PDB file with SEQRES, HELIX, SHEET and CRYST1 records, atoms N, CA, C and O in Angstrom:
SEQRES   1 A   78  UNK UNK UNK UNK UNK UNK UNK UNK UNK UNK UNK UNK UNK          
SEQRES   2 A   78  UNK UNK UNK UNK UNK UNK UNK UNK UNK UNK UNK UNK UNK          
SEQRES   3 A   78  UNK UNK UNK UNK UNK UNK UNK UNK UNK UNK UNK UNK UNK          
SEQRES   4 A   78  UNK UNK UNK UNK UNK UNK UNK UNK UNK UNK UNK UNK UNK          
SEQRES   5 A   78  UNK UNK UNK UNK UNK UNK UNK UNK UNK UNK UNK UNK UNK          
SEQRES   6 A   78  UNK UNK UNK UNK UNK UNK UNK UNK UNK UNK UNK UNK UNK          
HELIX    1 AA1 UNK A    5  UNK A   14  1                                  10    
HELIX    2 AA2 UNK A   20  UNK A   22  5                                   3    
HELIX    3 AA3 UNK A   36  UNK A   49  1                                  14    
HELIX    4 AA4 UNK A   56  UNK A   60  5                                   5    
HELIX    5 AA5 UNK A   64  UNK A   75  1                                  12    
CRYST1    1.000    1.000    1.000  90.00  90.00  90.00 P 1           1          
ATOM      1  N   UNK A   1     -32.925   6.017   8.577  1.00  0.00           N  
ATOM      2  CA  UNK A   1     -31.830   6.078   7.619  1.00  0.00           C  
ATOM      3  C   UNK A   1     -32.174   7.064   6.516  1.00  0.00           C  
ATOM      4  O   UNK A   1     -33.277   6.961   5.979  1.00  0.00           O  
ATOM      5  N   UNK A   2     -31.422   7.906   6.174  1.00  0.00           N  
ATOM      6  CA  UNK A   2     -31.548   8.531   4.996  1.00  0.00           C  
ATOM      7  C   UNK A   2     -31.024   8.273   3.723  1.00  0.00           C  
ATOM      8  O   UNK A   2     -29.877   7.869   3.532  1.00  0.00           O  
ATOM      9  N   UNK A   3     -31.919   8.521   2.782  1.00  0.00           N  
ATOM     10  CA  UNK A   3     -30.789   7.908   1.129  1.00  0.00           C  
ATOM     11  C   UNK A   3     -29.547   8.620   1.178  1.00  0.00           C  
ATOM     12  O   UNK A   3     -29.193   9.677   1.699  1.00  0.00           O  
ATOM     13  N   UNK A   4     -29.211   8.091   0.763  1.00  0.00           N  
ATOM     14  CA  UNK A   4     -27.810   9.358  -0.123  1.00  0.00           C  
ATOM     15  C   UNK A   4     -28.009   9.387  -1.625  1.00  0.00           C  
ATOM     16  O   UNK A   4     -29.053   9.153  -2.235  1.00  0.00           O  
ATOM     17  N   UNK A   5     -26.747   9.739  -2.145  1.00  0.00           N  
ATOM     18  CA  UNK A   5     -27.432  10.193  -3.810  1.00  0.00           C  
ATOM     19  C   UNK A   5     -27.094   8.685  -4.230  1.00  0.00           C  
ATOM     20  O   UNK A   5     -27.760   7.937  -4.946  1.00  0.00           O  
ATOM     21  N   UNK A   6     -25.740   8.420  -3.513  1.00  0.00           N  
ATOM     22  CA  UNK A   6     -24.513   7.428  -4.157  1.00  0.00           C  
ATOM     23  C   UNK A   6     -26.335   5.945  -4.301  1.00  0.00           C  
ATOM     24  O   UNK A   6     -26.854   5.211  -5.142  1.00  0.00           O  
ATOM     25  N   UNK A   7     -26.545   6.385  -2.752  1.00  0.00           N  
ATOM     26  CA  UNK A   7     -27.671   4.852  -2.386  1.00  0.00           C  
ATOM     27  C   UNK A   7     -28.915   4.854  -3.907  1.00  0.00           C  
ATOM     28  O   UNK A   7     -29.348   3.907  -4.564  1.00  0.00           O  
ATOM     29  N   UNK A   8     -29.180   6.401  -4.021  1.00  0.00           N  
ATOM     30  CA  UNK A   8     -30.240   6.503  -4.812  1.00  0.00           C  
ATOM     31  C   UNK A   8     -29.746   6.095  -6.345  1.00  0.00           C  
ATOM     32  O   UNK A   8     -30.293   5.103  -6.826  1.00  0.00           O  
ATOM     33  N   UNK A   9     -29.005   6.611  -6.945  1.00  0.00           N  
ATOM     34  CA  UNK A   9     -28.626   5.801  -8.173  1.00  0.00           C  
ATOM     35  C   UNK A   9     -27.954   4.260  -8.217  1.00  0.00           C  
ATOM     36  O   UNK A   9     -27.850   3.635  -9.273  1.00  0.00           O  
ATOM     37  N   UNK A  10     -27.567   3.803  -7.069  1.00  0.00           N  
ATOM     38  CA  UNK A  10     -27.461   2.418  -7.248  1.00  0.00           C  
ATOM     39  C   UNK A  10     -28.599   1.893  -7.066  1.00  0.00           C  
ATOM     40  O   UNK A  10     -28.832   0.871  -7.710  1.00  0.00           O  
ATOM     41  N   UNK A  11     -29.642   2.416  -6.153  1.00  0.00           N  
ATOM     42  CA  UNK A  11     -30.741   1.669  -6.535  1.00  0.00           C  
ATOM     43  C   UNK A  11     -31.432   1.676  -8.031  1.00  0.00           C  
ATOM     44  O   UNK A  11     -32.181   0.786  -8.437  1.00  0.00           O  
ATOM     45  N   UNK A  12     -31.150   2.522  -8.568  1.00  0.00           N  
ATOM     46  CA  UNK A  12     -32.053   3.075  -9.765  1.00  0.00           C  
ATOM     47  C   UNK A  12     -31.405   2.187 -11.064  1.00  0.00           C  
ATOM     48  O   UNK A  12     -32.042   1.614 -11.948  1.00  0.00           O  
ATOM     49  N   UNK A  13     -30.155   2.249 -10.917  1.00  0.00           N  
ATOM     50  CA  UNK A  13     -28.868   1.249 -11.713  1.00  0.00           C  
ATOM     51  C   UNK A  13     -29.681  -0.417 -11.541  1.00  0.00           C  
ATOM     52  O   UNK A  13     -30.034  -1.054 -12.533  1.00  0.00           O  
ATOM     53  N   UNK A  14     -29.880  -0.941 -10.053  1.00  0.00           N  
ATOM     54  CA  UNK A  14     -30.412  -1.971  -9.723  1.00  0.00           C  
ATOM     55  C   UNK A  14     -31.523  -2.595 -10.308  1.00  0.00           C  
ATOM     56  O   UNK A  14     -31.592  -3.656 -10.927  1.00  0.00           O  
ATOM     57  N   UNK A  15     -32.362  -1.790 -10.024  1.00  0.00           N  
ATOM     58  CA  UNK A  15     -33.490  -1.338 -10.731  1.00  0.00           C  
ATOM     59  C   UNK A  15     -33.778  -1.362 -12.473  1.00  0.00           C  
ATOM     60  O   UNK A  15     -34.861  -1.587 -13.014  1.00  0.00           O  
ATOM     61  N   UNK A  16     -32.637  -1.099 -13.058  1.00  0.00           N  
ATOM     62  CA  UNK A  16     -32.740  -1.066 -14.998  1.00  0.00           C  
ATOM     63  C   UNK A  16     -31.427  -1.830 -15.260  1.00  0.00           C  
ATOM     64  O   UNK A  16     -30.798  -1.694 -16.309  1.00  0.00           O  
ATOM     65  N   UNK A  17     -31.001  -2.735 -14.136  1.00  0.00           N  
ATOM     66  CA  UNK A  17     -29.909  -3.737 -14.493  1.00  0.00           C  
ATOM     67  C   UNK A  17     -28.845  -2.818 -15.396  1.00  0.00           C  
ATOM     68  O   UNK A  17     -28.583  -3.045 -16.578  1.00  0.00           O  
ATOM     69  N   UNK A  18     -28.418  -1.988 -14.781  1.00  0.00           N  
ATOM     70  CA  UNK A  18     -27.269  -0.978 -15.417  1.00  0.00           C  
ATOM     71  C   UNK A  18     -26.301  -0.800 -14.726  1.00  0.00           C  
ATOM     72  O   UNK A  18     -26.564  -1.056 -13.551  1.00  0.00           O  
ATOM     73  N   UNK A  19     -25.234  -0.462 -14.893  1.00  0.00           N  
ATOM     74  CA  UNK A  19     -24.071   0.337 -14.474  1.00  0.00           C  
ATOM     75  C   UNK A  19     -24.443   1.427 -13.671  1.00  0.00           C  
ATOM     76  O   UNK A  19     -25.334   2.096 -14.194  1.00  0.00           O  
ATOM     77  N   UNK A  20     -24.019   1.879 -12.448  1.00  0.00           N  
ATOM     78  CA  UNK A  20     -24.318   3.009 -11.624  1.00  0.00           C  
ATOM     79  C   UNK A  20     -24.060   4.327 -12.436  1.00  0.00           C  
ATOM     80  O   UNK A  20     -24.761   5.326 -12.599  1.00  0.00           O  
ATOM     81  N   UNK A  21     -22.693   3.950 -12.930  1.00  0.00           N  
ATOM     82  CA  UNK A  21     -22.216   5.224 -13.845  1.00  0.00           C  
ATOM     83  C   UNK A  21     -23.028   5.764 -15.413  1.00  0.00           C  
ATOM     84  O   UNK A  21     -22.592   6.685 -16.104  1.00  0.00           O  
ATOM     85  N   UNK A  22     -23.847   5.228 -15.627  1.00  0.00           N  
ATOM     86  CA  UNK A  22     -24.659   5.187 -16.752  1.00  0.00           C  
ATOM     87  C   UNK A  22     -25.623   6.320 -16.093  1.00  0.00           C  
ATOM     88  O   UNK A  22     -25.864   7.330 -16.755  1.00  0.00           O  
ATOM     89  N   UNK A  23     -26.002   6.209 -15.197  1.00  0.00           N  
ATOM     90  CA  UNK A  23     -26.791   6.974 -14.517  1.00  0.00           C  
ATOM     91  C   UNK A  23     -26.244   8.433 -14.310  1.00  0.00           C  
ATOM     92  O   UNK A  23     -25.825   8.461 -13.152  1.00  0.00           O  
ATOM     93  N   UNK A  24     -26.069   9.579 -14.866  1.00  0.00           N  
ATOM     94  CA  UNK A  24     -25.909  10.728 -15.269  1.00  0.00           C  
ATOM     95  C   UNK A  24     -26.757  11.877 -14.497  1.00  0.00           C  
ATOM     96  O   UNK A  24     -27.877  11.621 -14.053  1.00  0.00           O  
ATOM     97  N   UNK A  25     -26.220  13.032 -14.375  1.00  0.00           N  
ATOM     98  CA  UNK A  25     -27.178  13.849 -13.658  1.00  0.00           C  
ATOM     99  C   UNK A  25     -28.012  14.486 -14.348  1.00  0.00           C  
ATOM    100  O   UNK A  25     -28.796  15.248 -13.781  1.00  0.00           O  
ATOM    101  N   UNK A  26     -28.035  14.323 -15.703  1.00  0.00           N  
ATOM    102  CA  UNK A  26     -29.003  14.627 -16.396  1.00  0.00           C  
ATOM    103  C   UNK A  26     -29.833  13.632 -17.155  1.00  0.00           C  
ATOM    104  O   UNK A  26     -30.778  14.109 -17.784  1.00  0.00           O  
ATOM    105  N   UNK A  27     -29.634  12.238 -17.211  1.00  0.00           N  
ATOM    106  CA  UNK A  27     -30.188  11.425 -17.786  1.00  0.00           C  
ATOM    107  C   UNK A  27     -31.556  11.365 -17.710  1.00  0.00           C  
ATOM    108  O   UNK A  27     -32.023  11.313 -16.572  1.00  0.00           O  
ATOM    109  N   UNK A  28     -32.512  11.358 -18.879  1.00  0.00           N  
ATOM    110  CA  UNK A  28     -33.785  10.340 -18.574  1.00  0.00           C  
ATOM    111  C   UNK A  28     -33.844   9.454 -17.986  1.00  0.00           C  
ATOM    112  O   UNK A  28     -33.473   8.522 -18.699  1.00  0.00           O  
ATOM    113  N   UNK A  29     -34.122   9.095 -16.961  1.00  0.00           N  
ATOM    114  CA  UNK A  29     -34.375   7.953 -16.444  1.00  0.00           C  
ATOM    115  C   UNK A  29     -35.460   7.186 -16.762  1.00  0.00           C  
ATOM    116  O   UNK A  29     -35.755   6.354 -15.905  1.00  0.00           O  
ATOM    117  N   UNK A  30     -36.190   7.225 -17.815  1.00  0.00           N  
ATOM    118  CA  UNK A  30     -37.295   6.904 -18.489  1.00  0.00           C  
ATOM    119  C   UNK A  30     -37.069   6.506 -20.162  1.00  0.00           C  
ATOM    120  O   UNK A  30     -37.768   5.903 -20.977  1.00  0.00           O  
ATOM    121  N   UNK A  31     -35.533   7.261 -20.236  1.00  0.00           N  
ATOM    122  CA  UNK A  31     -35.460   6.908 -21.545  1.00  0.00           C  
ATOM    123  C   UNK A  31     -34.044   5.415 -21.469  1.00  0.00           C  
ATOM    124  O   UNK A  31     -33.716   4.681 -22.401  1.00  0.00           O  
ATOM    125  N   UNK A  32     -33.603   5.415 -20.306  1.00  0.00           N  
ATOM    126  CA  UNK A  32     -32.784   4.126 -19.623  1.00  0.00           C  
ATOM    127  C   UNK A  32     -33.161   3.053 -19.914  1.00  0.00           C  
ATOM    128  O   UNK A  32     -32.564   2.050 -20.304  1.00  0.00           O  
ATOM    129  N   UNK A  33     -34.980   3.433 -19.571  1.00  0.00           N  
ATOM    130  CA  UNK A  33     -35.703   2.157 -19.077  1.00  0.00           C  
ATOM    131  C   UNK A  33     -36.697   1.621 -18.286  1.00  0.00           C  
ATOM    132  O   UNK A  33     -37.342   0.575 -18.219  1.00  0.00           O  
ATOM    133  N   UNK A  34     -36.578   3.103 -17.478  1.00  0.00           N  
ATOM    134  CA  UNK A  34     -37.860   3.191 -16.114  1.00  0.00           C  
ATOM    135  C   UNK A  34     -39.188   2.994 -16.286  1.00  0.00           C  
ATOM    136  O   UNK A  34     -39.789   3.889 -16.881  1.00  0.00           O  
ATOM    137  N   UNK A  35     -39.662   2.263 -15.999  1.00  0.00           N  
ATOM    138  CA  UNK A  35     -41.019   2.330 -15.806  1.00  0.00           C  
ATOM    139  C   UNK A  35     -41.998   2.740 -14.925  1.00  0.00           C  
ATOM    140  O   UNK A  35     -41.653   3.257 -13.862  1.00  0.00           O  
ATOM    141  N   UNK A  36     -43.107   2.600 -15.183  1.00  0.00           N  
ATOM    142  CA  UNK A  36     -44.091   3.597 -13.465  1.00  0.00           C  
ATOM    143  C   UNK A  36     -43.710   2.023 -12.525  1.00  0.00           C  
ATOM    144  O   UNK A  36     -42.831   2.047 -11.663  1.00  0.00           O  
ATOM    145  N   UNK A  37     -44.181   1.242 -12.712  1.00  0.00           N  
ATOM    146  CA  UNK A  37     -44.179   0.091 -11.741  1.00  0.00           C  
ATOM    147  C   UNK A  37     -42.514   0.005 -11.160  1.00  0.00           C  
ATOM    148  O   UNK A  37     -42.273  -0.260  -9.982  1.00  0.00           O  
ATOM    149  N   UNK A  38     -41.693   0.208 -11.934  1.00  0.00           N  
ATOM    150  CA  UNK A  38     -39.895   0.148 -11.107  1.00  0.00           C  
ATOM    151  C   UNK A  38     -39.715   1.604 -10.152  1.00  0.00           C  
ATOM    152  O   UNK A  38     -38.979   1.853  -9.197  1.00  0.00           O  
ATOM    153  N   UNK A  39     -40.690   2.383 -10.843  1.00  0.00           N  
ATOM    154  CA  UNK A  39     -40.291   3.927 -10.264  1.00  0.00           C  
ATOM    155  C   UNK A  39     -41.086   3.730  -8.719  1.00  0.00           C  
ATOM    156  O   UNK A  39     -40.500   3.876  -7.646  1.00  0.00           O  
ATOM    157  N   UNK A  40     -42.340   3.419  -8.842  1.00  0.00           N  
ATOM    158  CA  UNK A  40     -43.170   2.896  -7.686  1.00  0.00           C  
ATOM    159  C   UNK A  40     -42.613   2.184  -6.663  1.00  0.00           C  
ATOM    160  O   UNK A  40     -42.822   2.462  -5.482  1.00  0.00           O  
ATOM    161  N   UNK A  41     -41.809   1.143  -7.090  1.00  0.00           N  
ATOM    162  CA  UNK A  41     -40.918   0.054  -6.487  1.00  0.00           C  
ATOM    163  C   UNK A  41     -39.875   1.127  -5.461  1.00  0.00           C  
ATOM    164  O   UNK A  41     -39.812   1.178  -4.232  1.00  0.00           O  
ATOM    165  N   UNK A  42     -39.194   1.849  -6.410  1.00  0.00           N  
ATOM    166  CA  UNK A  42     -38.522   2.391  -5.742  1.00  0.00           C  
ATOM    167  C   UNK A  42     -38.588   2.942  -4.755  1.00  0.00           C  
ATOM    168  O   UNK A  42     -38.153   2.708  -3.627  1.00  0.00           O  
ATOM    169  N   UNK A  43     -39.595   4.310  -5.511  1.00  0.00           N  
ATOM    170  CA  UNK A  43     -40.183   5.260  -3.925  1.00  0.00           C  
ATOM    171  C   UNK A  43     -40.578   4.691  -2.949  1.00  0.00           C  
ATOM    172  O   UNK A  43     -40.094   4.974  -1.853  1.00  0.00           O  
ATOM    173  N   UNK A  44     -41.874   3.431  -3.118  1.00  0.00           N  
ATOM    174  CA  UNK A  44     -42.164   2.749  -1.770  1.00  0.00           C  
ATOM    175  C   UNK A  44     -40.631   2.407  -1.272  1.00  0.00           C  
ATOM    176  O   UNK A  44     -40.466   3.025  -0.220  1.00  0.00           O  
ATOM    177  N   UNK A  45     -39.768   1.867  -1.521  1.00  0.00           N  
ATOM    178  CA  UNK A  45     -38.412   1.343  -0.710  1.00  0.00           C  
ATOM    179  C   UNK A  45     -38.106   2.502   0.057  1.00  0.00           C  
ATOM    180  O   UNK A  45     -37.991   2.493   1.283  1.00  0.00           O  
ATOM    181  N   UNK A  46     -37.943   3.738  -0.847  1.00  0.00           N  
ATOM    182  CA  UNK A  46     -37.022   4.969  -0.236  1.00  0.00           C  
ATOM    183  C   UNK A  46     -37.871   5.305   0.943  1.00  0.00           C  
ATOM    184  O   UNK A  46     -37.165   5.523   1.928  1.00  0.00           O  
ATOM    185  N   UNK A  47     -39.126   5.418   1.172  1.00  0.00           N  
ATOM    186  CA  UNK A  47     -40.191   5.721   1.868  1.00  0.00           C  
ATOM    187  C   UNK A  47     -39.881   5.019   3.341  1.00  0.00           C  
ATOM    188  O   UNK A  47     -39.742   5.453   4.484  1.00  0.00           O  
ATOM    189  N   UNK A  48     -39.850   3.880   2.800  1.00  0.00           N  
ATOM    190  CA  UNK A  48     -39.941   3.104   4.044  1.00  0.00           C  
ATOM    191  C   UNK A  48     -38.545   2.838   4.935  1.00  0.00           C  
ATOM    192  O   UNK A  48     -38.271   2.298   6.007  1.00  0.00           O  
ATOM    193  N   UNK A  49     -38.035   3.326   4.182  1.00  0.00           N  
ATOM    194  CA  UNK A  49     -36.342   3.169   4.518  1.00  0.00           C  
ATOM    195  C   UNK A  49     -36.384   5.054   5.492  1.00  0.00           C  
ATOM    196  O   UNK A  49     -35.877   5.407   6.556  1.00  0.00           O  
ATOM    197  N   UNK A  50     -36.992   5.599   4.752  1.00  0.00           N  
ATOM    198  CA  UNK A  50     -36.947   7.068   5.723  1.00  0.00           C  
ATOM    199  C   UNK A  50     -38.542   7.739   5.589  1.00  0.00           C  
ATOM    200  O   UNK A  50     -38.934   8.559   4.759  1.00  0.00           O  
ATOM    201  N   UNK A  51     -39.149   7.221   6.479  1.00  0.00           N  
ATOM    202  CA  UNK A  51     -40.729   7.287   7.237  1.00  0.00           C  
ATOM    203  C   UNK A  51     -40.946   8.609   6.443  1.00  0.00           C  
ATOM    204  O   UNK A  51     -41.764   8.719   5.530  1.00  0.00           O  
ATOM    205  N   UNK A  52     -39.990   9.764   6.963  1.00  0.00           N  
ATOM    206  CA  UNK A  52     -40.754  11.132   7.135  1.00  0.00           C  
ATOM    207  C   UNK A  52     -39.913  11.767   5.709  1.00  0.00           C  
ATOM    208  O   UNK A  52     -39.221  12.783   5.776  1.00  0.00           O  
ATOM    209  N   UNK A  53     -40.135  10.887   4.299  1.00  0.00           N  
ATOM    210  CA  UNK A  53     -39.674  11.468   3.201  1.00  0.00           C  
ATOM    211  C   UNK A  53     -41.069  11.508   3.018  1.00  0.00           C  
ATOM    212  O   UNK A  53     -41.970  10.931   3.627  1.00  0.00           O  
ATOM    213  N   UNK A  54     -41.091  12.549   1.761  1.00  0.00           N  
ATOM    214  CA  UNK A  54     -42.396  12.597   1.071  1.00  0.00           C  
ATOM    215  C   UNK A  54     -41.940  12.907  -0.374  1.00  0.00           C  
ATOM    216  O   UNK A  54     -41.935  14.036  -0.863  1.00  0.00           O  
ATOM    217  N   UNK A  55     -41.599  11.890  -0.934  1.00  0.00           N  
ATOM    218  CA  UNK A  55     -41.323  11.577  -2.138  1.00  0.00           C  
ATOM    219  C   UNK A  55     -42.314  11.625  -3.519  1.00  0.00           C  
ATOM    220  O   UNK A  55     -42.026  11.234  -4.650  1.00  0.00           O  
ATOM    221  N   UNK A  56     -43.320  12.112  -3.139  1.00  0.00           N  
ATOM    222  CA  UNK A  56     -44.722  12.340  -4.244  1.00  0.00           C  
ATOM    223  C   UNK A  56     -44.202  13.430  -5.325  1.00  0.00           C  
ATOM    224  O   UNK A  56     -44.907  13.448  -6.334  1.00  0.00           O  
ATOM    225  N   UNK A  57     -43.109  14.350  -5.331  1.00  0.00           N  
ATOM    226  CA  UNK A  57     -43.045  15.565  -5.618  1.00  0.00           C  
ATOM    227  C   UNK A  57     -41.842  14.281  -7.116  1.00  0.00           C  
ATOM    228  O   UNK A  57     -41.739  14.673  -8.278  1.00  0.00           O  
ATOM    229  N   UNK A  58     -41.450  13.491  -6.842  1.00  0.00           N  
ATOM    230  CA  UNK A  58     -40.177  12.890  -8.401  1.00  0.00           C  
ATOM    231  C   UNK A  58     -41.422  12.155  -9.403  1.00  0.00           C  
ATOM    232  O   UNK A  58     -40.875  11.579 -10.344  1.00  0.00           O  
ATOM    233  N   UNK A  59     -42.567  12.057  -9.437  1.00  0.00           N  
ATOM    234  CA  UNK A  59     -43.007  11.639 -10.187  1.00  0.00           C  
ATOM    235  C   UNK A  59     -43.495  12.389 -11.284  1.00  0.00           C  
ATOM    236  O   UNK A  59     -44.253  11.982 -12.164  1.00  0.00           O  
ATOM    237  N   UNK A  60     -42.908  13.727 -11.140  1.00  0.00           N  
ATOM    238  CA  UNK A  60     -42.703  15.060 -11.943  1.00  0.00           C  
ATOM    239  C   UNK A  60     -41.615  15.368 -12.564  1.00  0.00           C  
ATOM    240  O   UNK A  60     -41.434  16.440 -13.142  1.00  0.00           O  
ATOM    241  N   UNK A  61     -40.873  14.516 -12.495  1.00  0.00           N  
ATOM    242  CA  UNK A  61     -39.263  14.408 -12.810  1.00  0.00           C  
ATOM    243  C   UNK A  61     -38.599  13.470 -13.744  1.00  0.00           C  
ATOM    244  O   UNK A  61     -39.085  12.372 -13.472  1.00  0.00           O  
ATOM    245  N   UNK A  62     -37.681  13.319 -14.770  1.00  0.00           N  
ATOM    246  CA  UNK A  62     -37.615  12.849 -15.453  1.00  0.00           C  
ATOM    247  C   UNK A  62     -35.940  12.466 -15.034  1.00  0.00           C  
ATOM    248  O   UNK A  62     -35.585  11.305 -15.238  1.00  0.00           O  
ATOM    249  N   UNK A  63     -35.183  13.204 -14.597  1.00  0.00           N  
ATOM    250  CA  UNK A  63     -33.966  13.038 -14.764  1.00  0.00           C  
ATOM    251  C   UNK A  63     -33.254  13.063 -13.385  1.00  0.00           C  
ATOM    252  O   UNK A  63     -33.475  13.977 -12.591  1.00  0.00           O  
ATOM    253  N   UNK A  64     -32.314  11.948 -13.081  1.00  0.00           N  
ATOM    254  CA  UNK A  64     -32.021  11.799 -11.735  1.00  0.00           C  
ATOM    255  C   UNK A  64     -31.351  13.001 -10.887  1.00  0.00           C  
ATOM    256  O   UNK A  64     -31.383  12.860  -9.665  1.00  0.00           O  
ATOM    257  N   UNK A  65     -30.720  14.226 -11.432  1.00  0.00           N  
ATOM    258  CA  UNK A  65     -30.564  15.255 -10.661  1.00  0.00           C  
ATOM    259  C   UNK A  65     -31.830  16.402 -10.243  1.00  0.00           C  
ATOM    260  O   UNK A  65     -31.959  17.398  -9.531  1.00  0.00           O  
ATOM    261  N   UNK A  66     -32.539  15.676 -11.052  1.00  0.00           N  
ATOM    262  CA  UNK A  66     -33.931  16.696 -10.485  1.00  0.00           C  
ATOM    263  C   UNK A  66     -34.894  15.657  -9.281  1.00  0.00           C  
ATOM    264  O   UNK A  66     -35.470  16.108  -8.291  1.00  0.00           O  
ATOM    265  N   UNK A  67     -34.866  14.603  -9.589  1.00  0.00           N  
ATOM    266  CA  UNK A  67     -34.998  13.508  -8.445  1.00  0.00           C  
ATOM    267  C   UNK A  67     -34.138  13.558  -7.116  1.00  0.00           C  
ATOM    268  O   UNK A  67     -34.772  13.472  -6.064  1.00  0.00           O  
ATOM    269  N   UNK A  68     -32.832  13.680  -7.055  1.00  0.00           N  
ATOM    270  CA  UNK A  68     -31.921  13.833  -6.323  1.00  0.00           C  
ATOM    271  C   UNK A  68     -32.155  15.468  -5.688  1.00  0.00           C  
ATOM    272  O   UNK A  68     -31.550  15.592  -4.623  1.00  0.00           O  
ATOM    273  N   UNK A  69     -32.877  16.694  -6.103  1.00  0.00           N  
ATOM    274  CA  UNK A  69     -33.482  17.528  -5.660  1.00  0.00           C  
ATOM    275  C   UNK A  69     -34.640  17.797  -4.985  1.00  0.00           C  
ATOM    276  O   UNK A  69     -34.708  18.741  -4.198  1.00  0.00           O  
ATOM    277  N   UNK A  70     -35.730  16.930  -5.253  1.00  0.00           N  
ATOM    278  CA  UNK A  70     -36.127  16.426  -4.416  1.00  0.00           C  
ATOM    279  C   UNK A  70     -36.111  15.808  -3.040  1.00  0.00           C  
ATOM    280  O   UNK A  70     -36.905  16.183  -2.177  1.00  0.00           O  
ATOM    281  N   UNK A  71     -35.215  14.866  -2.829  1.00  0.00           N  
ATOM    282  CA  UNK A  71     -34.718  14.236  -1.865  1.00  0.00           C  
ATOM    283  C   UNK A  71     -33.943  15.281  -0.908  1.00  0.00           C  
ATOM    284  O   UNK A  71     -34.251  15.252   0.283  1.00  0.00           O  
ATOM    285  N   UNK A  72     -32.857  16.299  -1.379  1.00  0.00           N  
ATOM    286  CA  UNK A  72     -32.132  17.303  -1.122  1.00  0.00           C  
ATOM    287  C   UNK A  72     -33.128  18.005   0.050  1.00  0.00           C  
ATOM    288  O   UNK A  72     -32.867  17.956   1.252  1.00  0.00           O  
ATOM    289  N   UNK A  73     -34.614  18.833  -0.667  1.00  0.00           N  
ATOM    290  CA  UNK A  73     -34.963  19.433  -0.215  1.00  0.00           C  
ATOM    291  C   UNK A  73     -36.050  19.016   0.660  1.00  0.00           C  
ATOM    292  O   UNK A  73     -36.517  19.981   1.267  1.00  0.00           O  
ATOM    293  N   UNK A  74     -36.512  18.105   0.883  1.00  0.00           N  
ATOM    294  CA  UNK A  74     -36.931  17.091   1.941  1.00  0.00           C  
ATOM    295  C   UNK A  74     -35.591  17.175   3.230  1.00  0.00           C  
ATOM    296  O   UNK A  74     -35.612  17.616   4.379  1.00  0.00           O  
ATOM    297  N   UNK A  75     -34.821  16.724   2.652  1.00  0.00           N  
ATOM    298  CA  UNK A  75     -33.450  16.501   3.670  1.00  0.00           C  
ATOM    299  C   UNK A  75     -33.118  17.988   4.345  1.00  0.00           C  
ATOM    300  O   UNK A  75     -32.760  18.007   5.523  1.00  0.00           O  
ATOM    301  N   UNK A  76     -33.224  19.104   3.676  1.00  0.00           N  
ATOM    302  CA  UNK A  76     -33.145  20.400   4.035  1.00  0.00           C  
ATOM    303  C   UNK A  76     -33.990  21.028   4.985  1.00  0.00           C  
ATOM    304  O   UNK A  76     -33.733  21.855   5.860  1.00  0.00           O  
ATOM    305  N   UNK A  77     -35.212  20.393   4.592  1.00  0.00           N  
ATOM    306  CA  UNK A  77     -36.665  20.785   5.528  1.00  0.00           C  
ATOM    307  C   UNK A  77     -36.621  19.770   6.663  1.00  0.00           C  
ATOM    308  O   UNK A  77     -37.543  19.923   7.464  1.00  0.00           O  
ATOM    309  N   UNK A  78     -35.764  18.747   6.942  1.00  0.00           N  
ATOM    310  CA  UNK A  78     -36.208  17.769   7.893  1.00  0.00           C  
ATOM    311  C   UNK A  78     -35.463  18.657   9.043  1.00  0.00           C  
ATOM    312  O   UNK A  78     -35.490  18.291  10.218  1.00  0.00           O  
TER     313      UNK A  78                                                      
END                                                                             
């Protein structure tokens, strides 16, 4: 299965007990609420949900459209 964006910010919404729409393509996602242990949470999920992501590259990232670029270009290279 692959994320989508829609999957990736509802998880992230899920995740900081928020509104999906709060979640912005430029938002901090750190200034929301994120923490390393929810961010961790996450990636392991996304990971395991799609084996051959390599998701190491968003923990450089602050804001969910640069996260969502990530994922993009994984998805591009697969």
């Amino acid at each position: 299965m692959s994320l989508t964006q829609d999957k990736m910010r509802a998880d992230i919404a899920e995740a900081l007990e928020i509104a999906p729409e709060e979640i912005t393509a430029e938002a901090n996602l750190f200034d929301l609420g994120l923490d390393s242990m929810r961010l961790m949470s996450l990636v392991m999920t996304w990971q395991e949900a799609d084996e051959k992501a390599d998701l190491s590259e968003i923990w450089e990232h602050q804001t969910f459209a640069a996260w969502w670029g990530v994922v993009a270009a994984q998805h591009a290279g697969a």
